[in-house]
Amino acid sequence: MTRIGGNPAISTEHAYGLTLRVARWRQGAGGVPLLFLNGIGADIAAAAPLLARIDGREVWTLDMPGVGGSPDTLLPYNAPTMASVVMEIADRLGHVQIDVAGFSWGGALAQQIAVQFPERIRRLILMATTPAVTAPGIGWAALLDSDMLASGMKLPTATPLGLAYQGLAMAGWTSAAMLPQLKTMPVLILMGRNDGIVPASHGQMIANLIDNSVLEVVPGSHLFPFTHAADISLRISAFLDQQPQAAQQQQVAA
């Protein structure tokens, strides 16, 4: 059994015919809960060192079908369907409003959720992601990520079908026409300075589409949320804890 750091509460949720493993840190804590959406093929255990560090709120995540503790699904799914699945689970957890953070593939899904359910999302954090998932190698190419190699970190494996369906879900997907709708939502975009998989220019593309969003290029390569977990968790918390007026002033300054 894969060890998951930080002792989260683990449950199995069923929605839209899918069975998904869910992990919740600091269950029932006050404030707005944070949903984290992981990269392709990465499971709860990979995200645990980051999520366990984010204090002061409930933080939850889930394994996609065929990843970690979630079994394969018989049929493929698309981004809008998975967004609906995730928000159905949020309903069952009692989360009327949430903050959303997404990394890589999960950053694309986070964008889809934000434009599909804008009234449910308070703040959005996008990390090492893109407004168009068309570049080959996202996910497996992270096996050669310089930060990961230096740290000895290993990505967990997913089933071949799980990986195939995750890739298929975003085939031809783009948020370019939808992102301008998020101009009133506080959005933080974090990109790795040495990311060779999703270069920082992709973050700039997102920033150009969302008025008043904040773009920061941080040290590290593609897996910086995990290999620089201490620094990134502090940046996430600072953004989520900002008062609305302070957040607006930061966006204007950016």
Coordinates of C-alpha atoms in Angstrom, one line a residue:
M1 CA 0.0 0.0 0.0
T2 CA 1.3 3.5 -0.9
R3 CA 2.0 5.6 2.2
I4 CA 0.2 8.9 2.2
G5 CA 1.8 11.7 4.2
G6 CA 0.0 13.9 6.7
N7 CA -2.6 11.4 7.8
P8 CA -5.6 12.5 5.7
A9 CA -9.0 11.0 5.9
I10 CA -9.5 8.6 3.0
S11 CA -12.8 7.7 1.5
T12 CA -14.3 6.2 -1.7
E13 CA -16.8 8.3 -3.6
H14 CA -19.1 7.2 -6.4
A15 CA -20.3 9.7 -8.9
Y16 CA -21.5 9.5 -12.5
G17 CA -20.6 5.8 -12.6
L18 CA -17.0 6.5 -11.5
T19 CA -15.4 5.3 -8.3
L20 CA -12.8 7.7 -7.0
R21 CA -10.5 7.7 -4.0
V22 CA -10.6 11.0 -2.0
A23 CA -8.2 12.3 0.6
R24 CA -9.0 15.2 3.0
W25 CA -6.5 16.9 5.3
R26 CA -7.9 18.9 8.3
Q27 CA -11.4 17.7 7.6
G28 CA -14.0 20.2 8.9
A29 CA -11.5 23.1 9.4
G30 CA -13.0 26.6 9.1
G31 CA -12.8 28.7 6.1
V32 CA -13.1 27.9 2.4
P33 CA -11.9 24.4 1.5
L34 CA -9.1 24.0 -1.1
L35 CA -9.4 21.4 -3.8
F36 CA -6.1 20.3 -5.4
L37 CA -6.1 18.6 -8.9
N38 CA -3.0 16.6 -9.7
G39 CA -1.0 16.1 -12.9
I40 CA -1.6 13.2 -15.3
G41 CA -0.8 9.8 -13.8
A42 CA 0.0 11.3 -10.4
D43 CA -1.9 10.1 -7.3
I44 CA -2.7 11.4 -3.8
A45 CA 0.6 10.2 -2.4
A46 CA 2.5 12.4 -4.8
A47 CA 0.6 15.5 -3.7
A48 CA 0.7 14.7 0.0
P49 CA 4.0 16.5 0.9
L50 CA 2.5 19.7 -0.5
L51 CA -1.1 19.4 0.7
A52 CA -0.1 18.4 4.2
R53 CA 1.7 21.7 4.6
I54 CA -1.2 23.9 3.8
D55 CA -2.6 24.9 7.2
G56 CA -5.7 26.7 8.3
R57 CA -8.3 25.1 6.0
E58 CA -9.5 21.8 4.8
V59 CA -7.6 20.5 1.7
W60 CA -8.8 17.7 -0.4
T61 CA -7.8 15.9 -3.6
L62 CA -8.8 12.8 -5.5
D63 CA -7.3 10.1 -7.7
M64 CA -8.5 10.2 -11.3
P65 CA -9.8 6.9 -12.8
G66 CA -7.1 4.3 -13.2
V67 CA -4.7 6.3 -10.9
G68 CA -3.6 5.3 -7.4
G69 CA -6.6 4.0 -5.5
S70 CA -9.2 4.7 -8.1
P71 CA -10.1 1.8 -10.4
D72 CA -10.2 2.1 -14.2
T73 CA -13.5 3.3 -15.7
L74 CA -15.0 1.3 -18.6
L75 CA -15.8 4.3 -20.7
P76 CA -13.7 7.4 -21.5
Y77 CA -14.7 10.8 -20.1
N78 CA -14.1 14.4 -21.2
A79 CA -13.2 17.6 -19.3
P80 CA -16.7 18.9 -18.7
T81 CA -17.9 15.5 -17.4
M82 CA -15.0 15.2 -15.0
A83 CA -15.6 18.8 -13.8
S84 CA -19.2 17.8 -13.0
V85 CA -18.0 14.7 -11.2
V86 CA -15.6 16.7 -9.1
M87 CA -18.3 19.2 -8.1
E88 CA -20.7 16.4 -7.3
I89 CA -18.1 15.1 -4.8
A90 CA -17.7 18.6 -3.4
D91 CA -21.5 18.7 -2.8
R92 CA -21.3 15.4 -1.0
L93 CA -18.5 16.7 1.2
G94 CA -20.7 19.7 2.1
H95 CA -18.5 22.2 0.2
V96 CA -20.8 24.9 -1.2
Q97 CA -17.9 27.1 -2.2
I98 CA -14.3 26.1 -2.8
D99 CA -10.9 27.3 -3.8
V100 CA -9.3 25.3 -6.6
A101 CA -5.6 24.7 -7.3
G102 CA -4.5 22.6 -10.3
F103 CA -1.1 21.3 -11.4
S104 CA -0.3 20.5 -15.0
W105 CA -3.1 18.3 -16.4
G106 CA -5.0 19.2 -13.2
G107 CA -4.5 22.9 -14.0
A108 CA -6.4 22.4 -17.2
L109 CA -9.2 20.7 -15.3
A110 CA -9.2 23.5 -12.8
Q111 CA -9.7 26.0 -15.6
Q112 CA -12.6 23.9 -16.8
I113 CA -14.2 23.8 -13.4
A114 CA -13.8 27.5 -12.9
V115 CA -15.5 28.4 -16.1
Q116 CA -18.2 25.7 -15.7
F117 CA -19.0 26.5 -12.1
P118 CA -17.9 30.1 -11.6
E119 CA -20.4 30.7 -8.8
R120 CA -18.9 27.9 -6.7
I121 CA -15.2 28.9 -7.0
R122 CA -13.8 31.7 -4.8
R123 CA -10.2 31.7 -5.9
L124 CA -8.1 29.8 -8.5
I125 CA -4.5 28.8 -8.5
L126 CA -2.9 27.4 -11.7
M127 CA 0.5 25.8 -11.6
A128 CA 2.7 24.6 -14.5
T129 CA -0.2 24.4 -16.8
T130 CA -1.5 25.7 -20.1
P131 CA -4.6 27.0 -21.8
A132 CA -4.3 24.3 -24.5
V133 CA -3.3 20.7 -23.7
T134 CA -1.7 19.9 -27.1
A135 CA 2.0 19.5 -26.4
P136 CA 3.1 15.8 -26.4
G137 CA 4.9 14.4 -23.4
I138 CA 3.1 16.2 -20.6
G139 CA 3.2 13.7 -17.7
W140 CA 5.7 11.1 -18.8
A141 CA 8.2 13.7 -19.7
A142 CA 8.2 14.7 -16.1
L143 CA 10.2 11.6 -15.4
L144 CA 13.2 13.5 -16.7
D145 CA 12.4 16.7 -14.7
S146 CA 15.6 18.1 -13.3
D147 CA 14.2 18.9 -9.9
M148 CA 12.8 15.4 -9.6
L149 CA 16.1 13.7 -10.6
A150 CA 18.0 15.8 -8.1
S151 CA 15.6 15.0 -5.3
G152 CA 15.2 11.4 -6.0
M153 CA 11.4 11.8 -6.2
K154 CA 9.5 9.2 -8.2
L155 CA 6.1 9.6 -9.8
P156 CA 3.6 6.8 -9.0
T157 CA 2.4 4.7 -11.9
A158 CA -1.2 4.7 -13.3
T159 CA -2.7 2.0 -15.4
P160 CA -2.3 2.2 -19.2
L161 CA -6.0 2.7 -19.6
G162 CA -6.1 5.4 -16.8
L163 CA -3.3 7.3 -18.6
A164 CA -5.0 6.9 -22.0
Y165 CA -8.3 8.2 -20.7
Q166 CA -6.7 11.2 -19.0
G167 CA -5.0 12.1 -22.2
L168 CA -8.2 11.6 -24.2
A169 CA -10.2 13.8 -21.8
M170 CA -8.1 16.8 -22.8
A171 CA -7.6 15.9 -26.5
G172 CA -8.2 19.1 -28.4
W173 CA -9.2 20.9 -25.2
T174 CA -8.6 24.6 -24.9
S175 CA -9.8 27.2 -22.4
A176 CA -8.8 30.3 -24.6
A177 CA -12.3 31.3 -25.4
M178 CA -13.5 30.8 -21.8
L179 CA -10.8 32.3 -19.6
P180 CA -11.8 36.0 -20.2
Q181 CA -15.0 35.1 -18.2
L182 CA -12.9 34.8 -15.1
K183 CA -11.9 38.5 -15.0
T184 CA -13.6 39.1 -11.6
M185 CA -12.2 35.9 -10.0
P186 CA -8.8 36.2 -8.1
V187 CA -6.4 34.0 -10.1
L188 CA -2.8 33.2 -9.2
I189 CA -0.6 31.6 -11.9
L190 CA 2.7 29.9 -10.8
M191 CA 5.1 28.7 -13.4
G192 CA 8.5 27.0 -13.0
R193 CA 11.5 29.1 -14.2
N194 CA 13.2 26.0 -15.7
D195 CA 10.1 24.0 -16.8
G196 CA 10.9 22.4 -20.1
I197 CA 7.6 20.6 -20.2
V198 CA 5.2 23.5 -19.8
P199 CA 7.3 26.6 -20.2
A200 CA 6.5 29.8 -18.4
S201 CA 5.3 31.3 -21.6
H202 CA 2.1 29.2 -21.2
G203 CA 1.4 30.9 -18.0
Q204 CA 1.8 34.3 -19.7
M205 CA -0.8 33.1 -22.3
I206 CA -3.2 32.4 -19.4
A207 CA -2.5 35.8 -17.8
N208 CA -3.1 37.5 -21.1
L209 CA -6.6 36.0 -21.2
I210 CA -7.6 36.7 -17.6
D211 CA -7.8 40.4 -16.7
N212 CA -6.2 41.2 -13.3
S213 CA -4.7 37.7 -12.8
V214 CA -1.3 37.4 -11.1
L215 CA 1.6 35.6 -12.8
E216 CA 4.7 34.5 -10.8
V217 CA 7.6 32.6 -12.2
V218 CA 9.2 30.6 -9.4
P219 CA 12.4 28.6 -9.0
G220 CA 12.3 25.0 -10.2
S221 CA 11.2 23.0 -13.2
H222 CA 7.9 21.2 -13.9
L223 CA 7.5 19.5 -10.6
F224 CA 8.2 22.6 -8.5
P225 CA 4.9 22.3 -6.4
F226 CA 6.3 19.0 -5.1
T227 CA 10.1 19.5 -5.1
H228 CA 9.7 23.0 -3.6
A229 CA 6.6 22.1 -1.4
A230 CA 7.6 24.3 1.6
D231 CA 7.8 27.5 -0.5
I232 CA 4.8 26.8 -2.7
S233 CA 2.6 25.9 0.3
L234 CA 3.4 29.2 1.8
R235 CA 2.6 31.1 -1.4
I236 CA -0.7 29.2 -1.8
S237 CA -1.7 30.0 1.8
A238 CA -0.7 33.7 1.4
F239 CA -2.9 34.0 -1.7
L240 CA -5.9 32.3 -0.2
D241 CA -5.6 34.3 3.0
Q242 CA -5.5 37.7 1.3
Q243 CA -8.4 40.0 2.0
P244 CA -10.4 40.9 -1.1
Q245 CA -9.1 44.5 -1.1
A246 CA -5.4 43.4 -0.8
A247 CA -5.9 40.8 -3.6
Q248 CA -7.4 43.5 -5.9
Q249 CA -4.5 45.9 -5.2
Q250 CA -2.0 43.1 -6.0
Q251 CA -3.7 42.3 -9.2
V252 CA -3.7 46.0 -10.3
A253 CA 0.0 46.3 -9.4
A254 CA 0.8 43.2 -11.5

